[in-house]
Amino acid sequence: QDNRISIWSVGDLGNAGLNNEYQGEPQLLCDIRHNGDVMDMQFLDQERIVVASSTGTVTVFRHHQNNQTLSANQRWEKAHYHVDQDTCSGGAACTGVICSNPEIVSVGEDGRINLFRADQKDAVRTIDNADSSTLHAVTFLRTTEILTVNSIGQLKIWDFRQQRNEPSQIFSLTGDRVPLHCVDRHPNQQHIVATGGQDGMLSIWDIRQGTIPVSLLNAHEAEMWEVHFHPSNPDHLFTCSEDGSLWHWDASADVSEKPSFLHQGGRSTTYFSHNAINQSVVSAWLSNDPTKDRMEITNLIPNQTLSVNSLDVLGPCLVYGTDAEAIYVNRQLFA
Amino acid sequence: FRDSMTALPSQVVPGADPSTRQLCFAWGPAEVLVCETLFGRRGGSSSRGEGELPPGAATRSADPVCCIADSRDGGSGSSHVFVVRKDQDVYIQTLRKLFNESHGIFIGLQRSEEELAGKSRKAQLVQVSKNYRSVIRACMEDMHQAAISTREPALQSQYSTQVSILSAMELIWNLCEILFVEAAAAGPLLLRLLDWVRLHVCDVDNMVREVLSSENPSKHELFWNVVDVFVLQGRMDEARHLLSKEASANPTSMNMYKILDDLMKKMPMPSLGNTQTLTEMELKWQHWHEECQRYLQDGTFASSSHMESICKILLGDEDAILEKKELMTTWYHFLVTRLLYSHPTVKPMELRFYAQACSRIIFIFSTSSMDLFLGGESSPEPLDTILMAAFEFEMHQVIKECSIALSNWWFVAHLTDLLDHCKLLQSHNLYFGSNMREFLLLEYASGLFSHHSLWQLGVDYFDHCPEYGRVYLELHIERIPLNTEQKALKVLRICEQRQMHEQVRSICKIMAMKALRNNRLGSALSWSIRAKDAAFATLISDRFLKDYCERGCFSDLDLIDNLGPSMLLSDRLTFLGKYREFHRLYGEKRFSEAARLLLMLMTAHIAPCSFWMTLLTDALPLLEQKEVIFSAEQTYELMRCLEDLTAGKSDKQKFQDDDVETMKVEMLRLALARNLARVIVKEGTLEGS
């Protein structure tokens, strides 16, 4: 197997063509070999990338921009393992990693949670057997608290300030304990959390109240691999799935309320009315009334074939990768 | 292509020494296992005993991929098992793009509308064919870049070989597109063939570029060669443009030039639109041909040998054309040129005769000097055979020859599928039932399954093989190595979508066992829930209960407390959940509820018999409470349970019971009796009902 971490350049961001012109193919800047499957990765800062491997290793790579190379900066071998750390075949896949410089949290198939600090050789904190099943994803709730989801349909909050190795709160789905695969927190309103399940269901949780989801939205036909709130337009949500589709959930307020000159083809106009609808954002995701705030849901992939495994969104750019070994970049998301 | 594709009748597996041991082999889904046996060589050899693979397998490039470690030592030395894999091409990094993109085109074709008839359907199929070709070209481009940029000579030669193979594939595909998919009629047929030649015979491009970019083209020594090239490829305008430069430089031949230019300008060409009928075109062409003839016979071009030869070419003179063989480099170029200048309105069915006429001169174009030296006809190269078969409209022959010559099934599988969609292949039933299209697709997809990640493409191919696709998929999908849970989930999703319940159960069991061995009870449970595997859920619950009995407390409370509806999957699991609930109620001091639950667990037979003793022991503290918890009814029930339990034991068991056991029973009996006494009194008094 020859797995690599690669960095690509997608051309000048400021050079957008006038009429959605084809910008030219992404250019490969540099790459480096990676041992095992890449299960998850995230930028730690401008130069460093944290990568989770199926061998149980968490690696920090540094991208040297002056000569366009990648090098392995730091590595935590056997961050995740089954039974015995010293046996050579004991590695368990590390399934998720999240960073908040300088802290890195990783979770894996061994049900373990690790808290690392960049540049520190050993883990700052390890919670062994945090979960009896596989932890699929992790995200930061506050600076000292994280959220994890596992394969028996539970959403757990862990507080690192507490010394005991127990979650501070456990939420679970009603009905069948369908495994949850991804989790993301609303960028501004920290009590709103979205999770995606194995049956393709999108759940929205309010962690201030109750232990069950606020709303369940029937979305995809197969596992939902990733869910992301748009970091600057959080009433937009993106989900991708094994069924090959990528959905854009637009919960911005009712279109008819806006003055007509702000309409652009009937889709989102959040750039202009961002402030005005901040108040209604609360109701948008937590509202149970489908008639009041209409949600526009669009499938961004015209000819779907194989699974969309991962996506990321920033500003007007959306990037996603599929099992057909292709990466797609959309630079005019809200056009 | 010519140099790399020498047909190998057999290939030796290195390391397998047939002179000392007899070898045996076994077929797998994508591989062959060859191993050495204990038996030494006897005198005389069986037909297949040379360590060679049977011919059927060896037409692919069969390289041993790995050598599994020896099974035993001592004796006559260690023995090895060889895994021989058929499809090495699957592992070539740069071809992955080809496989992925063509998969997308394939799916699009299968899903496309069948209702479109006639012209629009044909246009759609031609577009699909063009898409395939553009993918081949893109891949060629990448491979070419890789060849230039790599520094290892071995890799470089491999890449270059691949480039020439891909180029040949595109050549063949293009011809098939013209003749079969588009089925160009007389008239446009020639134009398409001219485009085809221009696109693919590019050995002369460098020369052309050199001459055109030089300061004074007409003085260049290769000037006339380039003019000839243009004429041979029917590029009249470019030829005339160049000639005009010569004319201006050489005013004495102005007269000749003018006539030649005029002839070239007036040459009738078939048109793509409906502006003229075939008969009109033939008439015009006849006139023009006669005019050229007259000029030649009058000796107009006598003073310039170059121009005279051009005029002869215009007249379709075979010898004159053959003289320029270095500029044409291939016999099919010669064929098309000859058609252009002798029979431009050639009909598709007439092509075969012209092609066959060329077969005797193929050897003239052979680059191997050895052939020329030998004088006679050498055996034609595979590419020539394939193209010849195409010109003769022998589709099956084309496919057969390509299968033999190429090292993997990609080309023939996709081409055959496309031709099948054009309804051109009769359902040519092979003796084991499926047709040729299906057979090729099955072989191609099986090859994909030997790859650790391209197998996902193979699934879709199997889906579109109506007869055997499902069976093949069932066999292959269980053999994909599942090293992460995510991969297992993908495989499971594929199985579930196709209602392959056996495979779902089997995969879930494998994953659950792995989890169990790693002590991940929650994961194991989650897998058994997915497969609705009650037996496994029972197994897991027994593990939990065992842990409890040994340690006195539950592990993984987060799991047991949150079982939810999945508790109902198995009785044992239900018991586990309810038992935990009992403990919780006890902890919350809700004693009467706890008591009720405990009793229910026994009387409703949810608890396994082996656990009754533990349950009764758990009842002890409840019996000893100051307040009476169990009612009379309940106490009678408990006593009955205890008696059932002890009565069930045989005398021998009672004898073996140690003191602890007997004491426990005694204590229970005492506690129960005392409780009964108290409760009778309580219930008997006025307040206590």
XYZ file of C-alpha atoms in Angstrom, chain A residues 1-2 37 39 54 82-83 93 109-111 129-134 136 151-152 154 156 170 172 175-177 179 181 198-199 221-223 225 242 304-307 309 323-325, chain B residues 93 96-97 100 103-104 107 111 451-454 456-457 460 483-487 489-490 493-494 497 517-523 525-526 529-530 556 558-559 562-566:
88
model
C 0.000 0.000 0.000
C 1.229 3.423 -0.781
C -4.931 4.491 6.153
C -8.642 8.058 9.099
C -5.376 3.116 11.024
C -5.816 -3.225 21.909
C -4.955 -5.040 25.088
C -7.250 2.369 14.408
C -11.403 1.840 18.010
C -9.970 0.869 21.381
C -12.373 3.219 23.129
C -11.523 2.239 28.278
C -13.445 5.488 28.142
C -16.004 3.612 26.124
C -16.768 -0.046 25.722
C -17.381 0.417 22.015
C -15.581 2.231 19.240
C -15.986 7.320 15.989
C -20.989 2.897 17.941
C -23.836 2.335 20.413
C -24.237 7.678 22.548
C -20.789 11.882 25.657
C -24.282 10.954 28.401
C -28.372 8.755 23.612
C -35.206 3.896 19.820
C -32.517 1.802 18.240
C -28.988 2.475 19.306
C -23.980 3.976 15.764
C -20.223 8.432 13.066
C -25.111 4.862 10.456
C -28.598 5.001 9.030
C -29.606 6.330 2.678
C -26.382 5.079 4.170
C -23.778 6.011 6.771
C -19.479 10.074 7.374
C -21.636 6.470 1.870
C -23.467 10.150 -7.626
C -21.680 6.846 -7.771
C -19.330 6.000 -4.919
C -19.167 7.176 -1.324
C -15.874 10.082 2.556
C -14.146 6.633 -3.140
C -13.633 7.048 -6.873
C -10.247 8.483 -5.898
C -0.251 3.508 -9.821
C -5.678 3.907 -11.354
C -7.021 7.032 -12.954
C -11.657 5.054 -11.775
C -15.863 3.147 -14.026
C -17.790 6.403 -13.938
C -22.009 3.343 -14.856
C -27.900 3.984 -16.525
C -6.641 -4.820 -5.159
C -6.992 -3.485 -1.639
C -9.091 -0.507 -2.610
C -10.137 -0.766 -6.272
C -15.213 -1.015 -4.823
C -15.270 -0.399 -8.562
C -20.634 -2.059 -9.733
C -8.443 -4.015 8.759
C -10.518 -1.090 9.981
C -14.120 -0.806 11.076
C -14.797 1.767 8.416
C -13.866 -0.663 5.667
C -18.942 -0.863 7.305
C -18.544 -0.138 3.620
C -23.463 -1.564 3.280
C -22.786 -3.121 -0.106
C -28.098 -3.057 -0.351
C -11.044 -10.953 21.617
C -9.872 -7.390 22.174
C -12.269 -7.059 25.066
C -14.382 -4.424 23.311
C -17.714 -5.732 24.486
C -19.623 -2.677 23.354
C -18.298 -2.956 19.806
C -22.622 -5.940 20.834
C -23.005 -3.228 18.221
C -27.168 -5.825 16.711
C -26.379 -4.923 13.102
C -18.959 -1.137 30.993
C -22.427 2.854 30.141
C -23.322 0.073 27.755
C -28.206 2.229 27.824
C -29.222 -0.872 25.960
C -32.573 0.449 24.938
C -34.682 -1.615 22.559
C -31.702 -3.720 21.525
